[in-house]
């Protein structure tokens, strides 16, 4: 899942987007291309901006492209480690297209990451409890002396 768009590609689509914006007519294709590059960036701020553009595109309602918008919204949230939101978008896509292989794979990846993060969280919590227990034990031992 970790494939990034080269910065020069982002710059190319950014330039196109802002030229259209300056002319007062941004096409959905131009906005999507820029958003796509941003969610594939290695930088969280770019990903957040890409998500914002994709959300705006969904609101405008290009039904043919909605599938792509939803998939890349899921992808962007996945990269930001917002797994519940990524899963929500993926399940929306699967409700539209139950046999969508890309969405099924995304759902599998999200669930794996959620499970791994859950296990890491449990391990950290257990480690913290053990650490506190050791400190309390040491304090009790020193207090008896």
CSV table of C-alpha atoms in Angstrom, one decimal:
chain,number,residue,atom,x,y,z
A,1,UNK,CA,0.0,0.0,0.0
A,2,UNK,CA,3.0,2.3,0.4
A,3,UNK,CA,3.5,3.7,-3.1
A,4,UNK,CA,4.1,7.4,-3.4
A,5,UNK,CA,3.7,9.8,-6.3
A,6,UNK,CA,6.9,11.6,-7.2
A,7,UNK,CA,6.8,15.3,-6.2
A,8,UNK,CA,7.2,16.4,-9.8
A,9,UNK,CA,3.9,14.7,-10.7
A,10,UNK,CA,2.2,16.5,-7.8
A,11,UNK,CA,3.6,19.8,-9.1
A,12,UNK,CA,2.4,19.1,-12.6
A,13,UNK,CA,-1.2,18.5,-11.5
A,14,UNK,CA,-1.0,21.3,-9.0
A,15,UNK,CA,0.0,23.7,-11.7
A,16,UNK,CA,-2.9,22.5,-14.0
A,17,UNK,CA,-5.4,22.8,-11.1
A,18,UNK,CA,-4.3,26.4,-10.1
A,19,UNK,CA,-4.2,27.5,-13.8
A,20,UNK,CA,-7.8,26.4,-14.1
A,21,UNK,CA,-8.7,27.9,-10.8
A,22,UNK,CA,-7.2,31.2,-11.9
A,23,UNK,CA,-9.4,31.1,-15.1
A,24,UNK,CA,-12.4,30.4,-13.0
A,25,UNK,CA,-13.2,27.0,-14.3
A,26,UNK,CA,-11.7,24.0,-12.6
A,27,UNK,CA,-12.8,20.7,-14.2
A,28,UNK,CA,-13.6,17.7,-12.1
A,29,UNK,CA,-10.9,15.8,-14.0
A,30,UNK,CA,-8.2,18.3,-13.1
A,31,UNK,CA,-9.4,18.5,-9.4
A,32,UNK,CA,-9.4,14.7,-9.2
A,33,UNK,CA,-6.0,14.3,-10.8
A,34,UNK,CA,-4.6,16.7,-8.2
A,35,UNK,CA,-6.4,15.1,-5.3
A,36,UNK,CA,-5.3,11.6,-6.5
A,37,UNK,CA,-1.6,12.8,-6.4
A,38,UNK,CA,-2.1,14.4,-3.0
A,39,UNK,CA,-3.5,11.3,-1.3
A,40,UNK,CA,-0.6,9.3,-2.8
A,41,UNK,CA,1.9,11.8,-1.3
A,42,UNK,CA,4.2,10.8,1.5
A,43,UNK,CA,3.2,14.0,3.5
A,44,UNK,CA,0.2,14.0,5.8
A,45,UNK,CA,-0.8,17.6,5.0
A,46,UNK,CA,-0.9,16.7,1.3
A,47,UNK,CA,-3.1,13.7,2.0
A,48,UNK,CA,-5.5,15.8,4.1
A,49,UNK,CA,-5.8,18.3,1.2
A,50,UNK,CA,-6.4,15.5,-1.2
A,51,UNK,CA,-9.2,14.2,1.0
A,52,UNK,CA,-10.7,17.6,1.2
A,53,UNK,CA,-10.8,17.9,-2.7
A,54,UNK,CA,-12.3,14.4,-3.0
A,55,UNK,CA,-15.0,15.2,-0.5
A,56,UNK,CA,-15.8,18.4,-2.5
A,57,UNK,CA,-16.0,16.3,-5.7
A,58,UNK,CA,-18.4,13.8,-4.1
A,59,UNK,CA,-20.7,16.7,-3.1
A,60,UNK,CA,-20.7,18.0,-6.7
A,61,UNK,CA,-22.1,14.6,-7.7
A,62,UNK,CA,-20.3,13.2,-10.7
A,63,UNK,CA,-21.9,9.7,-10.4
A,64,UNK,CA,-19.5,8.0,-12.9
A,65,UNK,CA,-16.5,9.0,-10.9
A,66,UNK,CA,-18.0,8.6,-7.4
A,67,UNK,CA,-16.5,5.1,-7.2
A,68,UNK,CA,-12.9,6.5,-7.7
A,69,UNK,CA,-13.6,9.4,-5.2
A,70,UNK,CA,-14.8,6.9,-2.6
A,71,UNK,CA,-11.9,4.5,-3.1
A,72,UNK,CA,-9.2,7.3,-2.8
A,73,UNK,CA,-11.0,8.8,0.2
A,74,UNK,CA,-10.6,5.3,1.8
A,75,UNK,CA,-7.0,5.2,0.7
A,76,UNK,CA,-6.2,8.6,2.0
A,77,UNK,CA,-7.7,7.8,5.4
A,78,UNK,CA,-5.8,4.5,5.5
A,79,UNK,CA,-2.5,6.3,4.9
A,80,UNK,CA,-3.4,8.7,7.7
A,81,UNK,CA,-4.1,5.7,9.9
A,82,UNK,CA,-7.7,6.7,10.4
A,83,UNK,CA,-8.8,3.1,9.9
A,84,UNK,CA,-12.4,3.4,11.0
A,85,UNK,CA,-13.0,6.2,8.4
A,86,UNK,CA,-11.1,4.2,5.7
A,87,UNK,CA,-13.3,1.2,6.5
A,88,UNK,CA,-16.4,3.3,6.3
A,89,UNK,CA,-15.6,4.5,2.8
A,90,UNK,CA,-14.5,1.0,1.7
A,91,UNK,CA,-17.8,-0.5,3.0
A,92,UNK,CA,-19.7,2.2,1.1
A,93,UNK,CA,-17.9,1.3,-2.1
A,94,UNK,CA,-18.6,-2.4,-1.5
A,95,UNK,CA,-22.3,-1.7,-1.0
A,96,UNK,CA,-22.2,-0.1,-4.4
A,97,UNK,CA,-20.0,-2.7,-6.0
A,98,UNK,CA,-20.0,-5.9,-3.9
A,99,UNK,CA,-17.5,-7.7,-6.2
A,100,UNK,CA,-15.0,-4.9,-6.4
A,101,UNK,CA,-11.7,-6.7,-5.9
A,102,UNK,CA,-9.8,-3.4,-5.1
A,103,UNK,CA,-12.2,-2.5,-2.4
A,104,UNK,CA,-12.2,-6.1,-1.0
A,105,UNK,CA,-8.3,-5.9,-0.8
A,106,UNK,CA,-8.5,-2.5,0.8
A,107,UNK,CA,-10.9,-3.8,3.5
A,108,UNK,CA,-8.6,-6.8,4.2
A,109,UNK,CA,-5.6,-4.4,4.6
A,110,UNK,CA,-7.6,-2.0,6.9
A,111,UNK,CA,-8.7,-4.9,9.1
A,112,UNK,CA,-5.2,-6.2,9.4
A,113,UNK,CA,-3.9,-2.8,10.4
A,114,UNK,CA,-6.7,-2.3,12.9
A,115,UNK,CA,-5.8,-5.7,14.4
A,116,UNK,CA,-2.1,-5.0,14.5
A,117,UNK,CA,-2.7,-1.5,16.1
A,118,UNK,CA,-5.0,-3.1,18.6
A,119,UNK,CA,-2.4,-5.7,19.6
A,120,UNK,CA,0.2,-3.0,19.8
A,121,UNK,CA,-2.1,-0.9,22.0
A,122,UNK,CA,-2.8,-3.9,24.3
A,123,UNK,CA,1.0,-4.6,24.5
A,124,UNK,CA,1.7,-1.0,25.5
A,125,UNK,CA,-1.1,-1.0,28.0
A,126,UNK,CA,0.2,-4.3,29.5
A,127,UNK,CA,3.7,-2.9,29.6
A,128,UNK,CA,2.5,0.2,31.3
A,129,UNK,CA,0.6,-1.8,33.9
A,130,UNK,CA,3.7,-4.0,34.5
A,131,UNK,CA,5.9,-0.9,34.9
A,132,UNK,CA,3.5,0.7,37.4
A,133,UNK,CA,3.4,-2.6,39.3
A,134,UNK,CA,7.1,-2.8,39.4
A,135,UNK,CA,7.4,0.8,40.7
A,136,UNK,CA,4.8,0.2,43.4
A,137,UNK,CA,6.5,-3.1,44.4
A,138,UNK,CA,9.8,-1.2,44.7
A,139,UNK,CA,8.2,1.6,46.7
A,140,UNK,CA,6.6,-0.9,49.1
A,141,UNK,CA,9.9,-2.8,49.4
A,142,UNK,CA,11.8,0.4,50.2
A,143,UNK,CA,9.1,1.6,52.6
A,144,UNK,CA,9.5,-1.6,54.7
A,145,UNK,CA,13.3,-1.0,55.2
